XYZ file of C-alpha atoms in Angstrom:
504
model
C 56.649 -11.930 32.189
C 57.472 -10.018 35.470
C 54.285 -8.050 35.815
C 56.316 -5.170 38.202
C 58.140 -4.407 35.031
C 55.579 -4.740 32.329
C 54.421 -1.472 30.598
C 51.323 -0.799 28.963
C 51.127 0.362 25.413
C 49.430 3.470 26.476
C 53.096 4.001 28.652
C 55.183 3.313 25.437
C 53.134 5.670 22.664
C 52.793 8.555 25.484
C 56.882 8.375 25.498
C 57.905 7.834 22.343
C 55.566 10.822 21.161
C 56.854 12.967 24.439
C 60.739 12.359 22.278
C 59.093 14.245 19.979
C 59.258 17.596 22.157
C 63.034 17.761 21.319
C 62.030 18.750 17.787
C 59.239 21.009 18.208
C 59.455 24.273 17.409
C 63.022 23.755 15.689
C 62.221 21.183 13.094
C 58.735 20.515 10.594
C 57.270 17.522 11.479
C 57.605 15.963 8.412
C 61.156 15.980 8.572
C 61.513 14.764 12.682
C 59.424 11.869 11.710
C 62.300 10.013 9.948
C 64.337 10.806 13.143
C 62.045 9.607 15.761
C 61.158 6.700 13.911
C 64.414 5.282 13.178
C 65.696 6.247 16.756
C 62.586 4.009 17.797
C 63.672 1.132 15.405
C 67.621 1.406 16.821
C 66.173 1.316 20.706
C 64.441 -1.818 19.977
C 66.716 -3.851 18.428
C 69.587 -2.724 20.535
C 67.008 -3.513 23.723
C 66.075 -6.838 22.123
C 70.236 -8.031 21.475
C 71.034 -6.942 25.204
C 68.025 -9.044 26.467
C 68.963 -11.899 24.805
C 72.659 -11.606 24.935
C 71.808 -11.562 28.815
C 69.858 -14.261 28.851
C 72.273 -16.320 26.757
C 74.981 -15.634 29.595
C 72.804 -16.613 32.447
C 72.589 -20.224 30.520
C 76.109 -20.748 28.468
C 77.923 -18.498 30.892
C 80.961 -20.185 30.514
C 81.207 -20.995 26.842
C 81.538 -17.437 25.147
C 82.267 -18.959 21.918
C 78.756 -20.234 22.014
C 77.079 -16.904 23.191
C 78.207 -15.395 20.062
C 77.340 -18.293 17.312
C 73.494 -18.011 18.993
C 73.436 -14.125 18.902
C 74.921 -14.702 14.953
C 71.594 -16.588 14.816
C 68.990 -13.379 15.750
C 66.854 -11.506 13.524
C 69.075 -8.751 13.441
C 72.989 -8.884 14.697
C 74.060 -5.667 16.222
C 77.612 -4.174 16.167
C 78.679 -3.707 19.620
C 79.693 -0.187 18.464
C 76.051 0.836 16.788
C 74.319 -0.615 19.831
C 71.947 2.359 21.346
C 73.078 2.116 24.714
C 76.942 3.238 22.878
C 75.614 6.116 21.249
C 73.937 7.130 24.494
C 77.198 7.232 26.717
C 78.613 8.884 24.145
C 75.914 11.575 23.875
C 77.789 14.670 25.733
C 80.619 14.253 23.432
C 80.570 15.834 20.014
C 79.832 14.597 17.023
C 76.461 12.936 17.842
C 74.768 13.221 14.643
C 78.083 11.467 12.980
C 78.000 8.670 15.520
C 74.556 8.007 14.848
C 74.887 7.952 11.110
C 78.253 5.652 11.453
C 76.074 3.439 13.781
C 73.198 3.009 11.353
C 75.686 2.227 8.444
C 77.011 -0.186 10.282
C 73.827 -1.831 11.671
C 72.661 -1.846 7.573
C 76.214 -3.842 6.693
C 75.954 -6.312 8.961
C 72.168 -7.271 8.112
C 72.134 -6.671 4.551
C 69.680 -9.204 3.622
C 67.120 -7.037 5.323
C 68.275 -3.845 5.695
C 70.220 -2.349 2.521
C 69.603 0.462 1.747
C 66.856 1.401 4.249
C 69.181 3.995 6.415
C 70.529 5.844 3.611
C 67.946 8.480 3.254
C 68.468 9.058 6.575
C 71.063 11.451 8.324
C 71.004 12.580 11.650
C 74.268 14.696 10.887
C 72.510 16.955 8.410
C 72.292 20.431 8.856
C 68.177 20.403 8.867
C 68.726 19.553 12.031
C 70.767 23.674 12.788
C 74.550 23.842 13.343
C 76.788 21.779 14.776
C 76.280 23.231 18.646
C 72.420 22.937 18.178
C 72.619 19.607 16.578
C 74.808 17.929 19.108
C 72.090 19.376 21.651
C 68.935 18.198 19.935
C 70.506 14.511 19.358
C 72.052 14.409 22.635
C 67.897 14.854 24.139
C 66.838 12.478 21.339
C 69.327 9.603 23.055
C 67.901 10.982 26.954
C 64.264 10.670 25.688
C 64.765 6.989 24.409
C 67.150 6.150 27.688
C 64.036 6.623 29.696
C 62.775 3.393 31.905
C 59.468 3.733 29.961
C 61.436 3.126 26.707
C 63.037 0.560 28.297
C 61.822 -2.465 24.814
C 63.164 -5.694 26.520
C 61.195 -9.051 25.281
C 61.191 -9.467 28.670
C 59.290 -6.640 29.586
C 57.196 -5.474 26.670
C 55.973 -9.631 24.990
C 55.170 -9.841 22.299
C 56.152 -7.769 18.932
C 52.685 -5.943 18.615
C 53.203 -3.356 21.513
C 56.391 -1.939 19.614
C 55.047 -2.255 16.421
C 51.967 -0.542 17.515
C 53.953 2.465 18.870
C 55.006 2.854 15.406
C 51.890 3.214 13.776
C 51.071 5.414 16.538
C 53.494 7.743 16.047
C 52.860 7.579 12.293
C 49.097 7.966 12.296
C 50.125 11.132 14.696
C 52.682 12.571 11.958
C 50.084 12.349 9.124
C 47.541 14.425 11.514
C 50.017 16.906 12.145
C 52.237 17.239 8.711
C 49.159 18.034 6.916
C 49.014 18.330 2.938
C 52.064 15.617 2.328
C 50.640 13.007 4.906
C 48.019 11.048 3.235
C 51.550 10.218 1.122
C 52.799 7.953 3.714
C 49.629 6.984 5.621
C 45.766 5.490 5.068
C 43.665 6.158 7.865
C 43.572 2.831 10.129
C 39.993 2.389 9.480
C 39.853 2.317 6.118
C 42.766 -0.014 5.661
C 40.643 -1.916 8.025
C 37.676 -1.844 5.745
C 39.811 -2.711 2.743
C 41.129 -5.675 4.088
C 37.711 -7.027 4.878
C 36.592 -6.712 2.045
C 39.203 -8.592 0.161
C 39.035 -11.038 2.853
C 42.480 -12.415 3.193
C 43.205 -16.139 3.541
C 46.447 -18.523 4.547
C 48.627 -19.064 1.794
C 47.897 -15.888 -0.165
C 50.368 -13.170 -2.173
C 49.136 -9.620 -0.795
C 50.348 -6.767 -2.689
C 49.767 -2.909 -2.219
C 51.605 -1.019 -5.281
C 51.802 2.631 -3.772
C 52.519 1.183 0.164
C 53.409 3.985 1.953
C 54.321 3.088 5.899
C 52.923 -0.530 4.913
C 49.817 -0.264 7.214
C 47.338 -1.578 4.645
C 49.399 -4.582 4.015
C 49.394 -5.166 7.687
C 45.970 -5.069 8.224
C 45.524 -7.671 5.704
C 48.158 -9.566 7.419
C 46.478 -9.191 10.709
C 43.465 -10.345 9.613
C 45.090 -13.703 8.598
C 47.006 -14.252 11.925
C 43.112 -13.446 13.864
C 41.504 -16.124 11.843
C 44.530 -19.083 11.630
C 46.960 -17.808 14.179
C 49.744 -18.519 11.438
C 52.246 -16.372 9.417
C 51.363 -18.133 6.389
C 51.394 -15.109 3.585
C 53.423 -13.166 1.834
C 53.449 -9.344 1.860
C 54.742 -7.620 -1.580
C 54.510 -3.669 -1.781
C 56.501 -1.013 -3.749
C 56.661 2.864 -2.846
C 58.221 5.653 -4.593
C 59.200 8.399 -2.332
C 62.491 6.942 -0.114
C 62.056 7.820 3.584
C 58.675 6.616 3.333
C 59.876 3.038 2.028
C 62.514 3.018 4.888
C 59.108 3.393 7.185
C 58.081 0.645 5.331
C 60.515 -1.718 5.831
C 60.918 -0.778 9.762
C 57.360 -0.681 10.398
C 57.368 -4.753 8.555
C 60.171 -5.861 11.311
C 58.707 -4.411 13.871
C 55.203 -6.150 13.452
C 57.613 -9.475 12.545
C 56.532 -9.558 9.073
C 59.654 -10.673 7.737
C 58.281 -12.664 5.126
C 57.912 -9.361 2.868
C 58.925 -8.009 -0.367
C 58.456 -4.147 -0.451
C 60.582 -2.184 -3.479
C 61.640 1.277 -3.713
C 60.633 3.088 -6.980
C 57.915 4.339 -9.036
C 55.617 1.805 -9.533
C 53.679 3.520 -12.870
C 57.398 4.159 -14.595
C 59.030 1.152 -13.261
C 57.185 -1.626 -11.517
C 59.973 -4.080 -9.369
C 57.780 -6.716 -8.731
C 58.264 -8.969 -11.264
C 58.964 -12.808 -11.523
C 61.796 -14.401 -13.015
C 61.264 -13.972 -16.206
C 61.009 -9.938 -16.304
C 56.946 -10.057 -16.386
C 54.748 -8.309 -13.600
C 54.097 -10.736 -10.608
C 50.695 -11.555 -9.741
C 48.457 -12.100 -6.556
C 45.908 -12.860 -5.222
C 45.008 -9.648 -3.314
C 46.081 -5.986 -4.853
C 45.063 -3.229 -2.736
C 46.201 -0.015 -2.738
C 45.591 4.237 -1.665
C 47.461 5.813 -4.682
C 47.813 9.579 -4.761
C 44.523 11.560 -5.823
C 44.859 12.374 -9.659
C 48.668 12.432 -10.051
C 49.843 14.924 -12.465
C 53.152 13.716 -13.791
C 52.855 9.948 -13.841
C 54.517 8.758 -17.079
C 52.232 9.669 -19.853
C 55.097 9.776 -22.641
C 56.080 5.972 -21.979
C 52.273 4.772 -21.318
C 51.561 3.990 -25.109
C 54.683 1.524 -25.162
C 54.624 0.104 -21.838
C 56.688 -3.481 -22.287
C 53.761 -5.095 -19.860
C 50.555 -3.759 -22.067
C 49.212 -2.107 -18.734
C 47.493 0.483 -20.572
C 46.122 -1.913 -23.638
C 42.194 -0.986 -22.838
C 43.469 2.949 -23.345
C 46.298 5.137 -21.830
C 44.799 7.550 -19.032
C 44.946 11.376 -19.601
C 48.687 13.042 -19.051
C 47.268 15.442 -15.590
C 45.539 12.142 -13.638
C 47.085 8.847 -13.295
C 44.441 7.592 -11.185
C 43.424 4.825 -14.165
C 46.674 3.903 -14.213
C 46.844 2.864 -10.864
C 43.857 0.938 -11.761
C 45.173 -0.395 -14.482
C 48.119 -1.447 -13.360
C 46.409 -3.350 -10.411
C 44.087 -5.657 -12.836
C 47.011 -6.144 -14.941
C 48.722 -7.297 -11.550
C 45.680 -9.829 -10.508
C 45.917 -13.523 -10.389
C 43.741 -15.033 -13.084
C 40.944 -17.041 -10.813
C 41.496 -15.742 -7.258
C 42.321 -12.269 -7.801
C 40.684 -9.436 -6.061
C 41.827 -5.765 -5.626
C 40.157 -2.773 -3.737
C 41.385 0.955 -4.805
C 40.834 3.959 -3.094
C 40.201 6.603 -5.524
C 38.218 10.320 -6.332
C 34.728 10.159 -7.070
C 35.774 12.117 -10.593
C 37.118 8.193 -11.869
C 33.517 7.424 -11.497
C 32.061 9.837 -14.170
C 34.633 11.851 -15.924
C 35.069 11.387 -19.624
C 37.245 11.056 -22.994
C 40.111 8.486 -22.208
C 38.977 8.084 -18.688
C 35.390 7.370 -19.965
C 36.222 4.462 -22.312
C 38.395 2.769 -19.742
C 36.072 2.887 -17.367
C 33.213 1.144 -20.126
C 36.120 -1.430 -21.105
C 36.501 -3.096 -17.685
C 32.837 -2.670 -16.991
C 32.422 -4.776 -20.155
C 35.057 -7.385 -19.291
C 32.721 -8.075 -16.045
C 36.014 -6.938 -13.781
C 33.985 -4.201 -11.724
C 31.904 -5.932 -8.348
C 31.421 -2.963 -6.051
C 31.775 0.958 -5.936
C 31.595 2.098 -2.317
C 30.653 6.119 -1.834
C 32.967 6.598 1.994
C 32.531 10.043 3.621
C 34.254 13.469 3.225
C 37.043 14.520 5.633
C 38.249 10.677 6.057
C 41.949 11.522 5.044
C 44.890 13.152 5.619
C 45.318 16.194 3.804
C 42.047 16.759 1.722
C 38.821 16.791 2.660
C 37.147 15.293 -0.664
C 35.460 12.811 0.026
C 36.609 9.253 -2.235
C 35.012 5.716 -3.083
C 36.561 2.267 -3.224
C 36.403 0.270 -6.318
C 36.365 -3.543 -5.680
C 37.293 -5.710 -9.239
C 37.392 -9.175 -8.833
C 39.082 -11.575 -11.559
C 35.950 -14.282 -10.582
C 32.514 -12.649 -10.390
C 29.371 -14.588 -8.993
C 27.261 -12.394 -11.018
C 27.558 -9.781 -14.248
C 26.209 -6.782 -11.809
C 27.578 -3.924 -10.294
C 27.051 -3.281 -6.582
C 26.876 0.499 -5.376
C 26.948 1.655 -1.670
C 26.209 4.873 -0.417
C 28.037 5.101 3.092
C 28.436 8.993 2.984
C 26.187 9.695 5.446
C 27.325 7.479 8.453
C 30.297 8.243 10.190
C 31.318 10.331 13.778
C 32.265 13.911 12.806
C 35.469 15.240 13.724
C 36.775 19.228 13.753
C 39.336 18.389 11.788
C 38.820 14.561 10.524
C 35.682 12.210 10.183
C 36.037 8.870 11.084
C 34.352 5.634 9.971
C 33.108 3.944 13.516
C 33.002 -0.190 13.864
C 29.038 0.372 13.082
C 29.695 2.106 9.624
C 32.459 -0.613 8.569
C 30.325 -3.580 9.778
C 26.910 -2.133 7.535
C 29.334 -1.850 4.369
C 30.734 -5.261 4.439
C 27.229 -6.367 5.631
C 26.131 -5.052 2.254
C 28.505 -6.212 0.557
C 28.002 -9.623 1.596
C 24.215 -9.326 0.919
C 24.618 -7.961 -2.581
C 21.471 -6.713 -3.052
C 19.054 -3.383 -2.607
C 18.698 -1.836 0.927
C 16.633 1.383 1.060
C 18.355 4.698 0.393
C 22.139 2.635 0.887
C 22.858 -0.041 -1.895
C 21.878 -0.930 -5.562
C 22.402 -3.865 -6.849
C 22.848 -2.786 -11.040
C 22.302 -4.719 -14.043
C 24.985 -3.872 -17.154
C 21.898 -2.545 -18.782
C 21.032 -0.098 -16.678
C 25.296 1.095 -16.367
C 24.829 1.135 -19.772
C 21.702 3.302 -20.293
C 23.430 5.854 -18.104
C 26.204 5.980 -20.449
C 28.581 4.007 -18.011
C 28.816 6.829 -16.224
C 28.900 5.222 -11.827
C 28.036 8.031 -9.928
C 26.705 6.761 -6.761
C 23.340 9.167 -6.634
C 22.615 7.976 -10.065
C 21.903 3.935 -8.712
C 21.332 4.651 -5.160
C 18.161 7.224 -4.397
C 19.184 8.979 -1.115
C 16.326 11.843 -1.714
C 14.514 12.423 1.963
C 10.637 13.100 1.430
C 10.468 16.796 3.076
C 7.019 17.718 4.957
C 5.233 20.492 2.477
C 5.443 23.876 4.704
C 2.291 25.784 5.992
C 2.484 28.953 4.531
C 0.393 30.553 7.224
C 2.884 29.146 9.843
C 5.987 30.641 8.467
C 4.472 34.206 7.454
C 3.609 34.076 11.254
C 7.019 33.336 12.151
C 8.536 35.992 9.988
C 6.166 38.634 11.094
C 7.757 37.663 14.634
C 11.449 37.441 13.260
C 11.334 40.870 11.931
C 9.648 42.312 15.145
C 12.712 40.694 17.446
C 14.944 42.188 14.326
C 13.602 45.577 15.217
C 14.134 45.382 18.879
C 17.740 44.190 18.472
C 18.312 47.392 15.979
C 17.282 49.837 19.014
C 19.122 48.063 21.534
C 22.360 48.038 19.327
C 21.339 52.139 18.329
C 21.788 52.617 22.425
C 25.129 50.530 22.509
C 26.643 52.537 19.668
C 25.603 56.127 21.622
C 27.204 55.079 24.731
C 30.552 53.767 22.826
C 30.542 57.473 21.073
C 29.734 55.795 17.366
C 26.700 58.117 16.569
């Protein structure tokens, strides 16, 4: 690599989120994202095709014919048409948004095996983006921004994969800060994916499914830890998501980390699971891990009693919170043997009652439950309540619950905490010594879930109460007698402030 023309990562995220400017103040965030993203995704691969059509020249110059049977051998084949740097000499004609659109359709024809579907939630000639003088104008800075030498995503000057991938995730770990409410929909702070996939530690050869997957970035981290420990790509990644744009992120964000060995479906997951096997029954792996939405209201009640895959067998959860099914749906989803699953959830799965209640007591029971893990408030996007992670494992090595009070260890943030390498290392630490560490983790016995009615709230297992010194009473009347004196001087001094101002 030609080390005059390499760019840092730093380089690429600072311009890919400076494209953003040409949207703000004219377009909400959550809508721009799609833009930027899939501008990002038609830069690369257009960069990628002209660096190795180039390079293809230089060696088979004179044999054309064979030029284009190695470029119909890519990852992606680009329509010279729908390539980026057409759409940017084009840009100060009209019609930008159309061009763009035509481009994309065209780009999703000619690599349908990966890519059906994946554009069409996406226009760039739709009128969120203002008329058709305004439109042309914000595109036409859209195709500028990306034209920059920074942007500039040749093989041959960016390596590997991971730097462009990376500015993906980048930019969408930077939409869910900004778009608020809606973003823990499409993104799981990196940390805690991080955490997850420790926990379920990952190995070669394994099925690795996430059933509300979002961007995908929890089934990457699972993936990455994989490729740190073997250096191979031996895996599969399976995910569905519901809401459309987001599983277009999904699929991008996979190519551009190289994951192509991937599986990720677009629909509800509750109401209509995709991943089945052959013969029409749910599919089953070896790791299930997942951030479903916090106590769903409309999830598919009506249907829940009759499911055709017996998902809700040990009870159906109540109509307003779907966060059992989710559950539910994951166990049902585990290989028998090997699988494992780890589920981000609200501490109210941990104690409420009725339905929830019995549910809770059946897989208890059934020996399914290994850890609950109490995380800190403020941790993600779009609501500060603070969760836990429940880890069920198929195989147990013991008929005990495990619960870990991390709540208190974490670097505050104004507007979002964050779980430092410290606070991940003692959980996993603790979950790897499965036993009782002062005022952090409880190892339980089924009796003693029991005797608390299987209600697992964490401060009911782990004692977190700080022995307070027992005040002098002579000390504080002292310091009262003091406070109200300085109370007394302030009132005179603010008496004089309010004469002079005229308030008397």
């Amino acid at each position: 690599m030609n080390h005059d023309t390499a760019i840092s990562q730093d380089a690429i995220n600072a311009a890919v989120w400076n494209a953003c400017d040409t949207f703000r103040g004219t377009v909400d965030p959550s809508i721009y994202k799609d833009y930027v993203l899939t501008m990002l995704f038609l830069k690369y691969i257009s960069d990628i095709w002209q660096d190795h059509y180039e390079r293809y020249e230089a060696e088979h110059g004179a044999h054309p014919e064979l030029i284009e049977e190695l470029l119909r051998n890519e990852r992606f084949v680009l329509p010279p048409s729908a390539s980026f740097q057409a759409l940017y000499q084009a840009r100060h004609q009209p019609g930008n948004g159309e061009r763009i659109d035509r481009a994309l359709h065209a780009i999703e024809e000619a690599n349908l095996g990966k890519l059906r579907d994946v554009f069409q939630d996406i226009s760039f000639n739709s009128n969120k983006l203002g008329d058709e003088a305004q439109k042309n104008d914000i595109l036409r800075h859209l195709l500028e921004d990306f034209a920059r030498p920074e942007l500039n995503l040749r093989e041959s000057r960016v390596g590997q994969l991971d730097v462009i991938g990376n500015a993906y995730e980048f930019l969408i770990k930077n939409f869910a800060t900004t778009a608020g409410k809606k973003a823990g929909e499409f993104y799981t702070p990196p940390e805690v994916s991080q955490l997850m996939a420790r926990l379920m530690e990952p190995k070669a050869g394994e099925d690795i499914c996430d059933p509300t997957c979002g961007s995908g970035s929890l089934l990457m981290k699972c993936a990455q830890l994989i490729r740190a420990s073997t250096g191979e790509r031996r895996y599969a990644l399976y995910g569905q998501e519901a809401i459309g744009s987001t599983w277009a992120l999904a699929k991008m964000n996979m190519f551009l980390h190289a994951e192509d060995n991937h599986r990720i479906e677009w629909g509800d997951t509750l109401r209509n699971p995709k991943l089945l096997d052959s013969d029409g029954r749910l599919r089953r792996f070896d790791i299930v891990v997942a951030n479903p939405p916090f106590s769903l209201e409309k999830w598919g009640f009506e249907n829940a009693a009759t499911d055709p895959h017996r998902r809700f067998r040990r009870g159906v959860p109540p109509r307003t919170k779907a966060d059992y099914a989710f559950i539910l749906h994951m166990v049902e989803t585990m290989k028998a043997g090997t699988g494992r699953m780890a589920v981000v959830v609200p501490h109210g799965v941990l104690f409420r009652g009725a339905a929830e209640g019995r549910i809770r007591q059946t897989l208890i029971e059934e020996n399914l439950l290994d850890a609950v893990i109490g995380l800190p408030e403020k941790l993600f996007y779009g609501t500060g309540i603070p969760a836990a992670i429940l880890v069920l494992r198929q195989t147990k090595v013991d008929d005990k619950v495990l619960f870990i009070d991390a709540s208190r260890a974490y670097q505050d943030g104004k507007n979002q905490n964050l779980l430092r390498a410290k606070d991940l290392q003692a959980i996993v630490d603790a979950v790897h010594a499965r036993g009782p560490i002062d005022k952090y983790a409880h190892l339980a016995t089924r009796e003693q879930i029991a005797e608390n009615g299987f209600n697992l709230n964490i401060p009911r297992y782990v004692d977190t109460f700080e022995e307070t010194e027992t005040a002098d009473l002579a000390t504080v009347r002292a310091q009262r007698l003091k406070l109200k004196e300085e109370l007394a001087d302030l009132e005179q001094q603010m008496a004089v402030y309010m004469k002079e101002l005229g308030y008397e």
